[in-house]
């Protein structure tokens, strides 16, 4: 977490701690993502970041509210379509092909209304943390 704070030039505020994980956000940023942090460290690792507003976009300019077609156009054959077993929602999961990013995923949860699928939620993080819908394990 301290490495992220140094890069941001802002502190990360921990708003909830328990034995499973801690949740935090970037101080002073009204559009801060929700950060899930490892619960057992004095300087916890950020396990995942969850978008909270339409203002948070990927480098490919997609985010909450983007169409599924826009996500597919941006990420192409690196996307895998899955069904979330807990919610039944369709997910588009970006699987990076660079070795340095192999342990991370970018997940787009889709909702369909009037025949059009759009991004309802978006998160990025480590494999094993980012697949579930909730930030902390149950």
PDB file of C-alpha atoms in Angstrom:
ATOM      1  CA  UNK A   1       0.000   0.000   0.000  1.00  0.00           C
ATOM      2  CA  UNK A   2       2.841   2.405   0.780  1.00  0.00           C
ATOM      3  CA  UNK A   3       4.192   1.950  -2.753  1.00  0.00           C
ATOM      4  CA  UNK A   4       0.786   2.953  -4.168  1.00  0.00           C
ATOM      5  CA  UNK A   5       0.597   5.939  -1.814  1.00  0.00           C
ATOM      6  CA  UNK A   6       4.045   7.086  -2.945  1.00  0.00           C
ATOM      7  CA  UNK A   7       3.043   6.771  -6.610  1.00  0.00           C
ATOM      8  CA  UNK A   8      -0.234   8.633  -6.046  1.00  0.00           C
ATOM      9  CA  UNK A   9       1.166  11.253  -3.721  1.00  0.00           C
ATOM     10  CA  UNK A  10      -1.950  10.694  -1.587  1.00  0.00           C
ATOM     11  CA  UNK A  11      -2.734   8.471   1.389  1.00  0.00           C
ATOM     12  CA  UNK A  12      -5.001   5.453   1.185  1.00  0.00           C
ATOM     13  CA  UNK A  13      -7.624   5.520   3.928  1.00  0.00           C
ATOM     14  CA  UNK A  14      -8.616   2.140   5.372  1.00  0.00           C
ATOM     15  CA  UNK A  15     -12.336   2.268   6.130  1.00  0.00           C
ATOM     16  CA  UNK A  16     -12.962  -1.329   7.194  1.00  0.00           C
ATOM     17  CA  UNK A  17     -10.726  -4.032   8.612  1.00  0.00           C
ATOM     18  CA  UNK A  18     -11.537  -7.614   9.424  1.00  0.00           C
ATOM     19  CA  UNK A  19      -9.865 -11.014   9.303  1.00  0.00           C
ATOM     20  CA  UNK A  20     -10.746 -11.542   5.621  1.00  0.00           C
ATOM     21  CA  UNK A  21      -9.615  -8.268   4.068  1.00  0.00           C
ATOM     22  CA  UNK A  22      -9.621  -4.524   4.519  1.00  0.00           C
ATOM     23  CA  UNK A  23     -11.315  -1.964   2.302  1.00  0.00           C
ATOM     24  CA  UNK A  24      -9.914   1.442   1.510  1.00  0.00           C
ATOM     25  CA  UNK A  25      -9.991   4.372  -0.857  1.00  0.00           C
ATOM     26  CA  UNK A  26      -7.713   7.174  -2.028  1.00  0.00           C
ATOM     27  CA  UNK A  27      -7.996  10.138   0.357  1.00  0.00           C
ATOM     28  CA  UNK A  28      -9.482  13.278  -1.152  1.00  0.00           C
ATOM     29  CA  UNK A  29     -10.540  11.588  -4.398  1.00  0.00           C
ATOM     30  CA  UNK A  30     -14.336  11.705  -4.823  1.00  0.00           C
ATOM     31  CA  UNK A  31     -14.008   9.194  -7.671  1.00  0.00           C
ATOM     32  CA  UNK A  32     -11.680   6.794  -5.865  1.00  0.00           C
ATOM     33  CA  UNK A  33     -12.045   3.113  -6.623  1.00  0.00           C
ATOM     34  CA  UNK A  34     -12.730   0.810  -3.693  1.00  0.00           C
ATOM     35  CA  UNK A  35      -9.497  -1.000  -2.841  1.00  0.00           C
ATOM     36  CA  UNK A  36      -9.499  -4.491  -1.298  1.00  0.00           C
ATOM     37  CA  UNK A  37      -6.365  -4.919   0.811  1.00  0.00           C
ATOM     38  CA  UNK A  38      -4.736  -7.968   2.371  1.00  0.00           C
ATOM     39  CA  UNK A  39      -5.915  -7.934   5.982  1.00  0.00           C
ATOM     40  CA  UNK A  40      -2.862  -9.322   7.718  1.00  0.00           C
ATOM     41  CA  UNK A  41      -0.039  -6.894   6.925  1.00  0.00           C
ATOM     42  CA  UNK A  42       1.126  -3.641   8.484  1.00  0.00           C
ATOM     43  CA  UNK A  43       1.688  -2.475   4.873  1.00  0.00           C
ATOM     44  CA  UNK A  44      -1.042  -4.442   3.069  1.00  0.00           C
ATOM     45  CA  UNK A  45      -0.958  -5.446  -0.571  1.00  0.00           C
ATOM     46  CA  UNK A  46      -3.729  -4.108  -2.813  1.00  0.00           C
ATOM     47  CA  UNK A  47      -5.545  -7.232  -4.001  1.00  0.00           C
ATOM     48  CA  UNK A  48      -8.063  -5.542  -6.287  1.00  0.00           C
ATOM     49  CA  UNK A  49      -9.532  -2.187  -7.256  1.00  0.00           C
ATOM     50  CA  UNK A  50     -13.218  -1.789  -8.009  1.00  0.00           C
ATOM     51  CA  UNK A  51     -14.637   1.048 -10.124  1.00  0.00           C
ATOM     52  CA  UNK A  52     -17.313   3.083  -8.364  1.00  0.00           C
ATOM     53  CA  UNK A  53     -18.265   5.707 -10.979  1.00  0.00           C
ATOM     54  CA  UNK A  54     -18.554   6.167 -14.722  1.00  0.00           C
ATOM     55  CA  UNK A  55     -15.541   8.500 -14.454  1.00  0.00           C
ATOM     56  CA  UNK A  56     -13.175   5.557 -13.958  1.00  0.00           C
ATOM     57  CA  UNK A  57     -12.108   4.276 -17.356  1.00  0.00           C
ATOM     58  CA  UNK A  58      -9.523   1.793 -18.527  1.00  0.00           C
ATOM     59  CA  UNK A  59      -6.662   2.981 -20.687  1.00  0.00           C
ATOM     60  CA  UNK A  60      -8.802   1.740 -23.602  1.00  0.00           C
ATOM     61  CA  UNK A  61     -11.522   4.215 -22.553  1.00  0.00           C
ATOM     62  CA  UNK A  62     -14.159   1.713 -21.393  1.00  0.00           C
ATOM     63  CA  UNK A  63     -15.879   1.558 -18.024  1.00  0.00           C
ATOM     64  CA  UNK A  64     -19.236   1.409 -16.267  1.00  0.00           C
ATOM     65  CA  UNK A  65     -21.934   2.163 -18.841  1.00  0.00           C
ATOM     66  CA  UNK A  66     -19.842   1.117 -21.866  1.00  0.00           C
ATOM     67  CA  UNK A  67     -21.452  -1.369 -24.220  1.00  0.00           C
ATOM     68  CA  UNK A  68     -20.264  -4.964 -24.369  1.00  0.00           C
ATOM     69  CA  UNK A  69     -19.411  -4.296 -28.019  1.00  0.00           C
ATOM     70  CA  UNK A  70     -17.085  -1.450 -26.958  1.00  0.00           C
ATOM     71  CA  UNK A  71     -15.335  -3.789 -24.495  1.00  0.00           C
ATOM     72  CA  UNK A  72     -14.955  -6.455 -27.199  1.00  0.00           C
ATOM     73  CA  UNK A  73     -13.610  -3.883 -29.676  1.00  0.00           C
ATOM     74  CA  UNK A  74     -11.071  -2.648 -27.124  1.00  0.00           C
ATOM     75  CA  UNK A  75      -9.788  -6.030 -25.908  1.00  0.00           C
ATOM     76  CA  UNK A  76     -10.548  -8.433 -28.769  1.00  0.00           C
ATOM     77  CA  UNK A  77      -9.304 -11.998 -28.503  1.00  0.00           C
ATOM     78  CA  UNK A  78      -7.863 -11.443 -25.033  1.00  0.00           C
ATOM     79  CA  UNK A  79     -11.424 -11.504 -23.618  1.00  0.00           C
ATOM     80  CA  UNK A  80     -13.025 -14.635 -22.224  1.00  0.00           C
ATOM     81  CA  UNK A  81     -16.793 -14.684 -21.693  1.00  0.00           C
ATOM     82  CA  UNK A  82     -17.945 -16.333 -18.457  1.00  0.00           C
ATOM     83  CA  UNK A  83     -21.082 -16.619 -16.350  1.00  0.00           C
ATOM     84  CA  UNK A  84     -20.673 -15.613 -12.700  1.00  0.00           C
ATOM     85  CA  UNK A  85     -21.890 -18.651 -10.708  1.00  0.00           C
ATOM     86  CA  UNK A  86     -23.154 -16.460  -7.837  1.00  0.00           C
ATOM     87  CA  UNK A  87     -25.050 -13.788  -9.780  1.00  0.00           C
ATOM     88  CA  UNK A  88     -25.699 -15.394 -13.164  1.00  0.00           C
ATOM     89  CA  UNK A  89     -24.314 -12.229 -14.792  1.00  0.00           C
ATOM     90  CA  UNK A  90     -22.253 -12.462 -17.939  1.00  0.00           C
ATOM     91  CA  UNK A  91     -18.652 -11.401 -17.423  1.00  0.00           C
ATOM     92  CA  UNK A  92     -16.074 -10.364 -19.976  1.00  0.00           C
ATOM     93  CA  UNK A  93     -12.651 -11.127 -18.504  1.00  0.00           C
ATOM     94  CA  UNK A  94      -9.509  -9.587 -19.983  1.00  0.00           C
ATOM     95  CA  UNK A  95      -6.588 -12.005 -19.769  1.00  0.00           C
ATOM     96  CA  UNK A  96      -3.294 -10.196 -20.455  1.00  0.00           C
ATOM     97  CA  UNK A  97      -0.773 -11.939 -22.673  1.00  0.00           C
ATOM     98  CA  UNK A  98       2.332 -10.312 -21.150  1.00  0.00           C
ATOM     99  CA  UNK A  99       4.141 -12.499 -18.602  1.00  0.00           C
ATOM    100  CA  UNK A 100       4.505  -9.618 -16.129  1.00  0.00           C
ATOM    101  CA  UNK A 101       0.678  -9.317 -15.921  1.00  0.00           C
ATOM    102  CA  UNK A 102      -0.148 -13.045 -15.988  1.00  0.00           C
ATOM    103  CA  UNK A 103      -1.451 -13.078 -12.390  1.00  0.00           C
ATOM    104  CA  UNK A 104      -3.972 -10.281 -12.968  1.00  0.00           C
ATOM    105  CA  UNK A 105      -7.380  -9.964 -14.615  1.00  0.00           C
ATOM    106  CA  UNK A 106      -9.727  -7.141 -15.586  1.00  0.00           C
ATOM    107  CA  UNK A 107     -13.372  -8.172 -15.124  1.00  0.00           C
ATOM    108  CA  UNK A 108     -16.403  -6.469 -16.663  1.00  0.00           C
ATOM    109  CA  UNK A 109     -19.803  -7.560 -15.251  1.00  0.00           C
ATOM    110  CA  UNK A 110     -22.536  -7.033 -17.836  1.00  0.00           C
ATOM    111  CA  UNK A 111     -26.228  -6.349 -17.460  1.00  0.00           C
ATOM    112  CA  UNK A 112     -28.697  -6.514 -20.313  1.00  0.00           C
ATOM    113  CA  UNK A 113     -31.578  -4.107 -20.721  1.00  0.00           C
ATOM    114  CA  UNK A 114     -33.744  -3.769 -23.828  1.00  0.00           C
ATOM    115  CA  UNK A 115     -31.474  -6.209 -25.639  1.00  0.00           C
ATOM    116  CA  UNK A 116     -28.264  -4.205 -25.078  1.00  0.00           C
ATOM    117  CA  UNK A 117     -25.509  -5.397 -22.756  1.00  0.00           C
ATOM    118  CA  UNK A 118     -23.559  -2.744 -20.873  1.00  0.00           C
ATOM    119  CA  UNK A 119     -20.894  -2.776 -18.164  1.00  0.00           C
ATOM    120  CA  UNK A 120     -22.564  -2.697 -14.729  1.00  0.00           C
ATOM    121  CA  UNK A 121     -19.372  -3.177 -12.688  1.00  0.00           C
ATOM    122  CA  UNK A 122     -15.655  -3.294 -13.373  1.00  0.00           C
ATOM    123  CA  UNK A 123     -12.675  -4.408 -11.304  1.00  0.00           C
ATOM    124  CA  UNK A 124      -9.019  -5.281 -11.715  1.00  0.00           C
ATOM    125  CA  UNK A 125      -6.813  -7.385  -9.497  1.00  0.00           C
ATOM    126  CA  UNK A 126      -5.041 -10.586  -8.695  1.00  0.00           C
ATOM    127  CA  UNK A 127      -6.335 -13.966  -9.837  1.00  0.00           C
ATOM    128  CA  UNK A 128      -8.223 -15.508  -6.929  1.00  0.00           C
ATOM    129  CA  UNK A 129      -9.386 -12.095  -5.704  1.00  0.00           C
ATOM    130  CA  UNK A 130     -10.976 -10.450  -8.718  1.00  0.00           C
ATOM    131  CA  UNK A 131     -13.255 -13.285  -9.869  1.00  0.00           C
ATOM    132  CA  UNK A 132     -15.825 -12.906  -7.102  1.00  0.00           C
ATOM    133  CA  UNK A 133     -18.388 -10.108  -7.173  1.00  0.00           C
ATOM    134  CA  UNK A 134     -17.838  -8.975  -3.573  1.00  0.00           C
ATOM    135  CA  UNK A 135     -14.553  -7.235  -2.680  1.00  0.00           C
ATOM    136  CA  UNK A 136     -13.850  -9.456   0.350  1.00  0.00           C
ATOM    137  CA  UNK A 137     -14.330 -13.229   0.624  1.00  0.00           C
ATOM    138  CA  UNK A 138     -17.370 -14.451   2.562  1.00  0.00           C
TER     139      UNK A 138
END
